[in-house]
Short mmCIF file of N, CA, C and O in Angstrom, two decimals:
data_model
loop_
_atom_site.label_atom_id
_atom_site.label_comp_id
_atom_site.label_asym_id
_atom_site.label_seq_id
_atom_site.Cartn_x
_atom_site.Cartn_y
_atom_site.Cartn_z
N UNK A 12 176.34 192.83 159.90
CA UNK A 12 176.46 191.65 160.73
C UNK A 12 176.53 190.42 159.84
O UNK A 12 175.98 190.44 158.74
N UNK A 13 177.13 189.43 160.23
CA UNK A 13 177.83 187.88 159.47
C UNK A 13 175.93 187.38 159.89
O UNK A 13 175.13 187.84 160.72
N UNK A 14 175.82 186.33 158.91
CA UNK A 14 174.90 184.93 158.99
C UNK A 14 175.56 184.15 159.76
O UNK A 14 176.79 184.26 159.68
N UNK A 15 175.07 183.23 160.64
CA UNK A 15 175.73 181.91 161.53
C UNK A 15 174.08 180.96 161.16
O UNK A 15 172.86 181.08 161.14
N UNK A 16 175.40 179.88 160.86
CA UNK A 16 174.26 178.33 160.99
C UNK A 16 174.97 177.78 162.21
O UNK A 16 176.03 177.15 162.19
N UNK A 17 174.03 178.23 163.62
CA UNK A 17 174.13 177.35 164.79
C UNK A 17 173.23 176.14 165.00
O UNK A 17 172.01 176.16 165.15
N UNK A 18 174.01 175.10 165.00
CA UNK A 18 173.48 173.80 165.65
C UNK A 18 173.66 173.51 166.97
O UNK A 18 174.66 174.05 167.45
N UNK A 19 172.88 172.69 167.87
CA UNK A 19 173.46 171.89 169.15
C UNK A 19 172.35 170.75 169.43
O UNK A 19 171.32 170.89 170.08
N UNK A 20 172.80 169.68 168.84
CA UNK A 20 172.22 168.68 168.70
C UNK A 20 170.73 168.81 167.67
O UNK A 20 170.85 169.18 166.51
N UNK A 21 169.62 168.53 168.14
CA UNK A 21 168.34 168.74 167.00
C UNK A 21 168.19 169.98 166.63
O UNK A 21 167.60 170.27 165.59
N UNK A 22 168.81 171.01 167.58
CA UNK A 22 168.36 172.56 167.52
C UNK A 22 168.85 172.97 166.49
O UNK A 22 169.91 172.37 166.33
N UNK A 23 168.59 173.92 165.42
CA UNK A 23 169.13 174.67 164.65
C UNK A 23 168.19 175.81 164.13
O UNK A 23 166.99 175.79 163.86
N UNK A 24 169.11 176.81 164.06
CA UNK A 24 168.97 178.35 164.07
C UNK A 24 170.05 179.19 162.82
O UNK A 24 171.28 179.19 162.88
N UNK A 25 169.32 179.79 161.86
CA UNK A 25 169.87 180.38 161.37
C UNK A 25 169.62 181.81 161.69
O UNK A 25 168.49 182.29 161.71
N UNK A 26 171.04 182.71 162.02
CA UNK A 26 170.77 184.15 162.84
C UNK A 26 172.18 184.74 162.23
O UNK A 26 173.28 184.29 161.94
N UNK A 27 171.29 186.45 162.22
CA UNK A 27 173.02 187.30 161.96
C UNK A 27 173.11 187.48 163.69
O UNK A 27 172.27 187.31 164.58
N UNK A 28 174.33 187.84 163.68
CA UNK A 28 174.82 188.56 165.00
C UNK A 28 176.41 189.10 164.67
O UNK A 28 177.09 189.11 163.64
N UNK A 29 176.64 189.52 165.97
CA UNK A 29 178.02 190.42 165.87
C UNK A 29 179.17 189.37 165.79
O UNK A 29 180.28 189.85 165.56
N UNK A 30 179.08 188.11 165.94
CA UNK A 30 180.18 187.13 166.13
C UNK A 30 179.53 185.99 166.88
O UNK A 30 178.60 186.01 167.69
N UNK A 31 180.49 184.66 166.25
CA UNK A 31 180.13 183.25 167.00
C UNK A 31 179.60 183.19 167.71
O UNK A 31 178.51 182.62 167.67
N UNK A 32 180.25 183.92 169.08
CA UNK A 32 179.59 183.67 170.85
C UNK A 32 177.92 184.09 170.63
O UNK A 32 176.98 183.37 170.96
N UNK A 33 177.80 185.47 169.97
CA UNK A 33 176.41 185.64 170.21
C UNK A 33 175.58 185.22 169.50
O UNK A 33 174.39 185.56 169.53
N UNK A 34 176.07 184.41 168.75
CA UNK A 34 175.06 183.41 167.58
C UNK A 34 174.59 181.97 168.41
O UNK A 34 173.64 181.27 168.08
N UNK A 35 175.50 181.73 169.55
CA UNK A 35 175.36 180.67 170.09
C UNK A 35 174.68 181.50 171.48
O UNK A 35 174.04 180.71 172.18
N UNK A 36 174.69 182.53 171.87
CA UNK A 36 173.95 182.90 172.90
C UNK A 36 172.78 182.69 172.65
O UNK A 36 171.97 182.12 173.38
N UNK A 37 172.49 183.37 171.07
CA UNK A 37 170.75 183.20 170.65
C UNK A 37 169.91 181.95 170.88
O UNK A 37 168.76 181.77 171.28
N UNK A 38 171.27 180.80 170.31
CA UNK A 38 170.42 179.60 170.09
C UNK A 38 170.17 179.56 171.52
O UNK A 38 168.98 179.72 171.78
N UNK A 39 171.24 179.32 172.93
CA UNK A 39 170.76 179.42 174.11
C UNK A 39 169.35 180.04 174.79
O UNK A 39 168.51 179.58 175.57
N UNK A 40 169.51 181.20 174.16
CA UNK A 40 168.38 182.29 174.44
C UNK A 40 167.39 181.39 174.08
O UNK A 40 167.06 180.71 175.05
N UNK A 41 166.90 181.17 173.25
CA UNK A 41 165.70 180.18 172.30
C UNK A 41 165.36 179.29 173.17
O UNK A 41 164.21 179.18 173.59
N UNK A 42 166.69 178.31 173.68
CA UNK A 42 166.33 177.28 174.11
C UNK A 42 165.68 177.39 175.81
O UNK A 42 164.83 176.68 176.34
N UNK A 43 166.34 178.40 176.30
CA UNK A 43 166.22 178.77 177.76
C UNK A 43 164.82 179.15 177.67
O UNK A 43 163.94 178.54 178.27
N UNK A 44 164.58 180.38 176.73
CA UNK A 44 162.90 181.30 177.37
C UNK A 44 162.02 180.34 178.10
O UNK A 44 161.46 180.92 179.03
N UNK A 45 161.69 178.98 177.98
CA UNK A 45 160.85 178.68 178.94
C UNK A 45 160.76 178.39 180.56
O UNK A 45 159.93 177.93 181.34
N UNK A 46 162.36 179.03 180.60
CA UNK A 46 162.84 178.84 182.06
C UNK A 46 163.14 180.06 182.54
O UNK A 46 164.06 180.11 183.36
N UNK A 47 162.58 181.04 182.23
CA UNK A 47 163.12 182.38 182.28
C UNK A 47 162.31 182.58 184.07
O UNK A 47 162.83 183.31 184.91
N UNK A 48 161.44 182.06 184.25
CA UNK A 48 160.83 182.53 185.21
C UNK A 48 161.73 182.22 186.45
O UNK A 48 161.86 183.14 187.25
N UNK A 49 162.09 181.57 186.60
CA UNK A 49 163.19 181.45 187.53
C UNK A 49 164.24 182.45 188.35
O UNK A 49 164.95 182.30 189.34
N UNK A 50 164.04 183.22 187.70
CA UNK A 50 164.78 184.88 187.65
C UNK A 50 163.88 185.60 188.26
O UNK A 50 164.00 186.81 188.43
N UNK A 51 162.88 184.92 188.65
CA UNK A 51 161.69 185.94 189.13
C UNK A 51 161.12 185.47 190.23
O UNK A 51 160.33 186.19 190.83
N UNK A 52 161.45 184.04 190.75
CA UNK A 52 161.83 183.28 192.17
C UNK A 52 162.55 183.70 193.27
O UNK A 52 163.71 183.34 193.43
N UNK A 53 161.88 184.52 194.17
CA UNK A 53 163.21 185.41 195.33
C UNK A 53 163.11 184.35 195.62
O UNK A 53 162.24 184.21 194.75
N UNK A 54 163.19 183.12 196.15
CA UNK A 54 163.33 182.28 196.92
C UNK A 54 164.43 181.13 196.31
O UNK A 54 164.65 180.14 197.01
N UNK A 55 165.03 181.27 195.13
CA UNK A 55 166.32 180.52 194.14
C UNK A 55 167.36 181.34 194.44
O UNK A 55 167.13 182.54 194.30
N UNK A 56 168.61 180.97 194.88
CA UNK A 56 169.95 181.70 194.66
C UNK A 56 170.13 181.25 193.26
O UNK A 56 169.74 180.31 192.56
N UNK A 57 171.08 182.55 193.11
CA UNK A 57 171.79 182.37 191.63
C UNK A 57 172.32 181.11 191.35
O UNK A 57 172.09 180.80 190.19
N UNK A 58 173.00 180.19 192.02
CA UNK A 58 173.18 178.91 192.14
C UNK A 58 172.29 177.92 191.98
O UNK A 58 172.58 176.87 191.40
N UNK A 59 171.17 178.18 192.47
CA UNK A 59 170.30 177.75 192.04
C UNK A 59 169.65 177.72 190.97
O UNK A 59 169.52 176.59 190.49
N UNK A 60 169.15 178.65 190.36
CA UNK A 60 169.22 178.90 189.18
C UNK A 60 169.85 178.43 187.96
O UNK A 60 169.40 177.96 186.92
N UNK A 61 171.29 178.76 188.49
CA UNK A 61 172.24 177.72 187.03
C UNK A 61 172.49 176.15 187.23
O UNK A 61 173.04 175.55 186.31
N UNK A 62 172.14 175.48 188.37
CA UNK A 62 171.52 174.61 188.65
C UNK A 62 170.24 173.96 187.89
O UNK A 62 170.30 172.79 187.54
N UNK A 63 169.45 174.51 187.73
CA UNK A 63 168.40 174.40 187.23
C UNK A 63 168.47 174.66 185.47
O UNK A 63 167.82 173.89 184.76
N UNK A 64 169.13 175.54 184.96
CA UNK A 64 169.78 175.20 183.54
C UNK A 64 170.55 174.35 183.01
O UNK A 64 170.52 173.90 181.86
N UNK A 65 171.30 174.10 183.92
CA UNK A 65 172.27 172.99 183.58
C UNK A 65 171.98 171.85 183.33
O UNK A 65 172.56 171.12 182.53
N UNK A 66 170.84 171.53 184.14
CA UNK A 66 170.03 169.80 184.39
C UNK A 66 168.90 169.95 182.84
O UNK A 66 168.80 169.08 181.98
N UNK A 67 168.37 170.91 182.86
CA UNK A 67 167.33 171.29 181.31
C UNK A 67 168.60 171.43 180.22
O UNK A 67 168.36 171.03 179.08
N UNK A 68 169.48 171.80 180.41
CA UNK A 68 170.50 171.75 179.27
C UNK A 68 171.03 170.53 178.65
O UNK A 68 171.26 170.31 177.46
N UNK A 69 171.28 169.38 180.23
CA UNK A 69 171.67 168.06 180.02
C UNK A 69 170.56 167.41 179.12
O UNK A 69 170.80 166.98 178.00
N UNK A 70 169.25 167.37 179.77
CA UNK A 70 167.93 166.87 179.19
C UNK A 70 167.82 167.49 178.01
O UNK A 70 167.56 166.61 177.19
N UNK A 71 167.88 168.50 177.49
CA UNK A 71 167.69 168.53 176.08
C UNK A 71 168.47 169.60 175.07
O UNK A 71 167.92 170.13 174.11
N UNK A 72 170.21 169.86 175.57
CA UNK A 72 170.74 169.88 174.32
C UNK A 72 172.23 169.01 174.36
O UNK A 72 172.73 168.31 175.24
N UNK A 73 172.63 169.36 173.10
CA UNK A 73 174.00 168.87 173.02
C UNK A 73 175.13 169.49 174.06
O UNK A 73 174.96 170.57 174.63
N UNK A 74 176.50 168.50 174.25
CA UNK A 74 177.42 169.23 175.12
C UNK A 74 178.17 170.49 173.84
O UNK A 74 179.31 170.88 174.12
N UNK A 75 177.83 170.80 173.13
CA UNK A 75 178.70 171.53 172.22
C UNK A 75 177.27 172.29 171.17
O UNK A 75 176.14 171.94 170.84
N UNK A 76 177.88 173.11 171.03
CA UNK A 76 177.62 174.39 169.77
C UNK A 76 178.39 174.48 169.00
O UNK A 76 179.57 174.80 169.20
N UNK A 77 177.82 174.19 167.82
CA UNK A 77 178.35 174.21 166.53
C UNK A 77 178.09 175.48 165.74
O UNK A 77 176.89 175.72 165.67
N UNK A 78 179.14 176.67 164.90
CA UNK A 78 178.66 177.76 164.61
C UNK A 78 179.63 177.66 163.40
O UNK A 78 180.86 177.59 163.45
N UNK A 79 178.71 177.66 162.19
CA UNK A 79 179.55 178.75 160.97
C UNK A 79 178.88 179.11 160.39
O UNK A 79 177.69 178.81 160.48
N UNK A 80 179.40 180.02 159.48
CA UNK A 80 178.88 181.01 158.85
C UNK A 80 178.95 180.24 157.00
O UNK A 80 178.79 180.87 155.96
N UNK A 81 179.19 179.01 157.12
CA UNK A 81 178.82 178.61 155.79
C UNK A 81 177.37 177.80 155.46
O UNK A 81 176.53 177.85 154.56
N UNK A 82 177.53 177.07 156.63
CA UNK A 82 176.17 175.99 156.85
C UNK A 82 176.32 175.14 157.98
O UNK A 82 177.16 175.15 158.88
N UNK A 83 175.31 174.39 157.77
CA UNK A 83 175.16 173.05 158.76
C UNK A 83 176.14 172.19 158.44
O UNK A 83 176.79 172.00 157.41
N UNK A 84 176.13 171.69 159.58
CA UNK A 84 177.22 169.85 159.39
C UNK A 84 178.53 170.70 158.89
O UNK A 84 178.44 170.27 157.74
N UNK A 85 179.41 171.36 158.85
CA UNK A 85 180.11 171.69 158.25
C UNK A 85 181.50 171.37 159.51
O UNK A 85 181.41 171.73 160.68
N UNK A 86 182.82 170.57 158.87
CA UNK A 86 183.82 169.69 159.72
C UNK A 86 184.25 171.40 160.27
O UNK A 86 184.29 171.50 161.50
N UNK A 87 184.48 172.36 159.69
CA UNK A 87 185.19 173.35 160.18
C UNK A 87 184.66 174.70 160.61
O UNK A 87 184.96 175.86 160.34
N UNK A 88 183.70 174.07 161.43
CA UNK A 88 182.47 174.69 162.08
C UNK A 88 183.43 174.87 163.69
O UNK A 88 184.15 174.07 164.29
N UNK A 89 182.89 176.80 164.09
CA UNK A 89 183.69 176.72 165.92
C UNK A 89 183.30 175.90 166.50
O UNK A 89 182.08 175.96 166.37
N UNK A 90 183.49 175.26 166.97
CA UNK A 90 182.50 174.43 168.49
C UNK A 90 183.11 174.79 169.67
O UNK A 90 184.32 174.81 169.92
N UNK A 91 181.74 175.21 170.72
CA UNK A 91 181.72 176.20 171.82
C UNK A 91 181.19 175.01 173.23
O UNK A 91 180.17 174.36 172.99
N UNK A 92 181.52 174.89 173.90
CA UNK A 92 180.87 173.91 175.06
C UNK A 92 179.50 174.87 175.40
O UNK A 92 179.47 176.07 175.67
N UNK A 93 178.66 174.12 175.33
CA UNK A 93 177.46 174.34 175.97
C UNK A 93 177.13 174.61 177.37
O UNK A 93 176.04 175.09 177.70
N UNK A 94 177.86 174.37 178.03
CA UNK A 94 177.42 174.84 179.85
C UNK A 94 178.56 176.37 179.49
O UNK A 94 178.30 177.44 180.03
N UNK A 95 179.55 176.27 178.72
CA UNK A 95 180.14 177.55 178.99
C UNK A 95 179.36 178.66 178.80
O UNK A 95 179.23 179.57 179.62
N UNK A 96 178.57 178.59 177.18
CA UNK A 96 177.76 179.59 176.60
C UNK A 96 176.04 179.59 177.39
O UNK A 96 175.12 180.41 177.30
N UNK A 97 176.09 178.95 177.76
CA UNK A 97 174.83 178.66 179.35
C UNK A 97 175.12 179.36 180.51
O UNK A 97 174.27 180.05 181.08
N UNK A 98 176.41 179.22 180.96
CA UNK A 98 176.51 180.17 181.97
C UNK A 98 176.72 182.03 181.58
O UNK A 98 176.37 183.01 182.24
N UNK A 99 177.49 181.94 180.16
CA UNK A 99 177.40 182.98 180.19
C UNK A 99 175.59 183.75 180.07
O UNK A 99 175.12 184.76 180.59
N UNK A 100 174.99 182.70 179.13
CA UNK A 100 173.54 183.88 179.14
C UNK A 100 173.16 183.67 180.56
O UNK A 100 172.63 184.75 180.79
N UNK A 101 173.07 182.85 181.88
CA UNK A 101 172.63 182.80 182.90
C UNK A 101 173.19 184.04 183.72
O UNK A 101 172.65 184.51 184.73
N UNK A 102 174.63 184.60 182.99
CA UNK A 102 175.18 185.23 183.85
C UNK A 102 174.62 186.95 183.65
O UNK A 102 174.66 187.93 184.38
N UNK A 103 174.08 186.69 182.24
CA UNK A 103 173.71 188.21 181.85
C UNK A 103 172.19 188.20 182.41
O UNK A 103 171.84 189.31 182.81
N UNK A 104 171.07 187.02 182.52
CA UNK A 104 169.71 186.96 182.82
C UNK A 104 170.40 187.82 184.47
O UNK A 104 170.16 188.92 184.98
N UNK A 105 171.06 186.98 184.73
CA UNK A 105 171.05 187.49 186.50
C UNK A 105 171.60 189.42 186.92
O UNK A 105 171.57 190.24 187.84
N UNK A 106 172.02 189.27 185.64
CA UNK A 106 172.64 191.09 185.71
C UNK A 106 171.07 191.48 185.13
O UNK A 106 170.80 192.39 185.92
N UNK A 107 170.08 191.37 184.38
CA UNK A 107 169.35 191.88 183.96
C UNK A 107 168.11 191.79 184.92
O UNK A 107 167.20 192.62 184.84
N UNK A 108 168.10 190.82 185.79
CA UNK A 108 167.21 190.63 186.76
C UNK A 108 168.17 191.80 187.94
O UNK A 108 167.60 192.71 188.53
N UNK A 109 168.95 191.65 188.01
CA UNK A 109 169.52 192.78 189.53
C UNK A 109 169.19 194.43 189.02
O UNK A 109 169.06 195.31 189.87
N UNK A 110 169.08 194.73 187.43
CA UNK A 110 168.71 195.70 187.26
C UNK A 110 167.46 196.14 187.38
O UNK A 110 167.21 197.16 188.02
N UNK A 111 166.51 195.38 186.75
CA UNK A 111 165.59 195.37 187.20
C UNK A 111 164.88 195.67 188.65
O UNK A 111 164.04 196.47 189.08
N UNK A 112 165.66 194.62 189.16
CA UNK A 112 165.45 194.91 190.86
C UNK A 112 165.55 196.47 191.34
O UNK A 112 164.75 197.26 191.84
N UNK A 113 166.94 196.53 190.93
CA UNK A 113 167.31 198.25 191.31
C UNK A 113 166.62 199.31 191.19
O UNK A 113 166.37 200.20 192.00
N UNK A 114 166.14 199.09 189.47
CA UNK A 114 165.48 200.15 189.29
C UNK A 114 163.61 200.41 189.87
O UNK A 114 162.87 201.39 189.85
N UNK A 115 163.46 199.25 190.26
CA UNK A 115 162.12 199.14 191.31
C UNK A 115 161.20 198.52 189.92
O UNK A 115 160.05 198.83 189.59
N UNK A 116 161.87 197.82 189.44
CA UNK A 116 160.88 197.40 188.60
C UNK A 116 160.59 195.46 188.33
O UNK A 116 160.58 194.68 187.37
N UNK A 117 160.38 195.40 190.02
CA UNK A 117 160.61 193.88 190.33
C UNK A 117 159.18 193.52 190.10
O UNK A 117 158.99 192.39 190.57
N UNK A 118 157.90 194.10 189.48
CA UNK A 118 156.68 193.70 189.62
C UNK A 118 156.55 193.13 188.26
O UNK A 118 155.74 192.25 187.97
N UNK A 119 157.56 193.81 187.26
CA UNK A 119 157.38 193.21 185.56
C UNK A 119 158.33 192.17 185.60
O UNK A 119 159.53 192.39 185.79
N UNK A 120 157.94 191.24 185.45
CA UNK A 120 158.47 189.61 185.61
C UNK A 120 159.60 189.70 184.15
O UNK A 120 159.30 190.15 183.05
N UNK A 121 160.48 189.31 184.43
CA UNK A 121 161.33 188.83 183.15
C UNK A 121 160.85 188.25 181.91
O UNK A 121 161.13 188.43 180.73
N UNK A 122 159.86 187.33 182.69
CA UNK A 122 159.56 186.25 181.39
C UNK A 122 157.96 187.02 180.97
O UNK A 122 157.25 186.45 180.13
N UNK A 123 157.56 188.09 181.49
CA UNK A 123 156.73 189.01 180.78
C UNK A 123 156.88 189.84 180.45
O UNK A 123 155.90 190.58 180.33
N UNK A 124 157.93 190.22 180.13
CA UNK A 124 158.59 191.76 178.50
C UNK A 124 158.86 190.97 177.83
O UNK A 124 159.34 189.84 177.71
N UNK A 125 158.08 192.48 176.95
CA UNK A 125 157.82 192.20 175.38
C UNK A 125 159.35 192.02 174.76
O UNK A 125 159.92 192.96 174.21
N UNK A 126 159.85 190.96 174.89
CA UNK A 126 161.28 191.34 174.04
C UNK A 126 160.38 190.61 172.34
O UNK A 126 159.44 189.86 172.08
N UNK A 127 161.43 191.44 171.59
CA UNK A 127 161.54 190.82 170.09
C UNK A 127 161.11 189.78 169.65
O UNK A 127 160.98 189.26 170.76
N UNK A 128 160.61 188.68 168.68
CA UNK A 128 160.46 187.39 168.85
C UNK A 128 161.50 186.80 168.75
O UNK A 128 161.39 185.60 168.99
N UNK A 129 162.57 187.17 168.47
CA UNK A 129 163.92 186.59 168.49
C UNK A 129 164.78 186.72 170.14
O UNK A 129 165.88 186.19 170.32
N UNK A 130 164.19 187.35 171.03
CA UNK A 130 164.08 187.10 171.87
C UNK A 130 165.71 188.09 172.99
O UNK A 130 166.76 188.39 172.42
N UNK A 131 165.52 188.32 174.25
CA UNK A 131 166.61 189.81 174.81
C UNK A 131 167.75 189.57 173.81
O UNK A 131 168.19 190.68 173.51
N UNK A 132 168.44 188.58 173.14
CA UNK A 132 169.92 188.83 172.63
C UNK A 132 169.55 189.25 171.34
O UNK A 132 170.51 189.04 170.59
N UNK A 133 168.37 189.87 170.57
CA UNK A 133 167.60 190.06 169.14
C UNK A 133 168.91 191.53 168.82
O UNK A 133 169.38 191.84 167.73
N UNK A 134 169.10 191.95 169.69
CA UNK A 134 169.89 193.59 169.64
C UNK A 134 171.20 192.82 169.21
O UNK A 134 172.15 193.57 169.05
N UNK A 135 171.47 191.44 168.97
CA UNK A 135 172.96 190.76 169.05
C UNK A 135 172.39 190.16 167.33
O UNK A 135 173.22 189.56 166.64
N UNK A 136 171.10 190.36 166.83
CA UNK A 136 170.65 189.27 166.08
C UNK A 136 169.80 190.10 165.25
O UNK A 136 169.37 191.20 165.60
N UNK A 137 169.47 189.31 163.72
CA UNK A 137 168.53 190.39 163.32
C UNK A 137 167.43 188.76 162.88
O UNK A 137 166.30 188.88 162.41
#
């Protein structure tokens, strides 16, 4: 797996992963876990939900993700829009919460598994 120096605004994260997108999922991942519980609200539609990321995303990151694999600040760095790479991890929390559901295992809260300290995209990250 490649090194990525992801920035988005103050945030920065140095992580391997399989490629750009999931170097910028991580930093997402990072930034989200304290909103994870939300996923565990029967009473939020999914709309709701990315609702509720979007407004914590505005409040505290950049509109863009910055990713290379040389360093920081760097002019020829990908840059990824931030609500795009937001919806996508919102879109995988909500597949991982419906599994959950399915498999009858709606009593272990999302935001209480033990994931990695690098946190569910760690299998994307070392």
């Amino acid at each position: 797996m490649a090194k990525f120096y992801v920035q988005c605004g103050s945030r920065n994260v140095i992580v391997e992963a399989i490629d750009s997108e999931a170097a910028a999922m991580h930093l997402i991942d990072s930034a989200m876990q304290s909103h994870v519980w939300i996923y565990d609200d029967a009473d939020l539609s999914d709309g709701d939900r990315h609702a509720h990321l979007a407004i914590e995303a505005l409040l505290t990151l950049a509109p863009e993700i910055r990713v290379s694999e040389q360093g920081f600040d760097r002019k020829d760095s990908l840059t990824l829009g931030t609500p795009e790479v937001l919806l996508q991890w919102h879109q995988t929390m909500v597949a991982l919460s419906r599994l959950f559901r399915s498999a009858g295992l709606t009593p272990k809260s999302l935001s209480e598994m033990n994931f990695p300290k690098n946190g569910p995209n760690s299998a994307l990250s070392a």
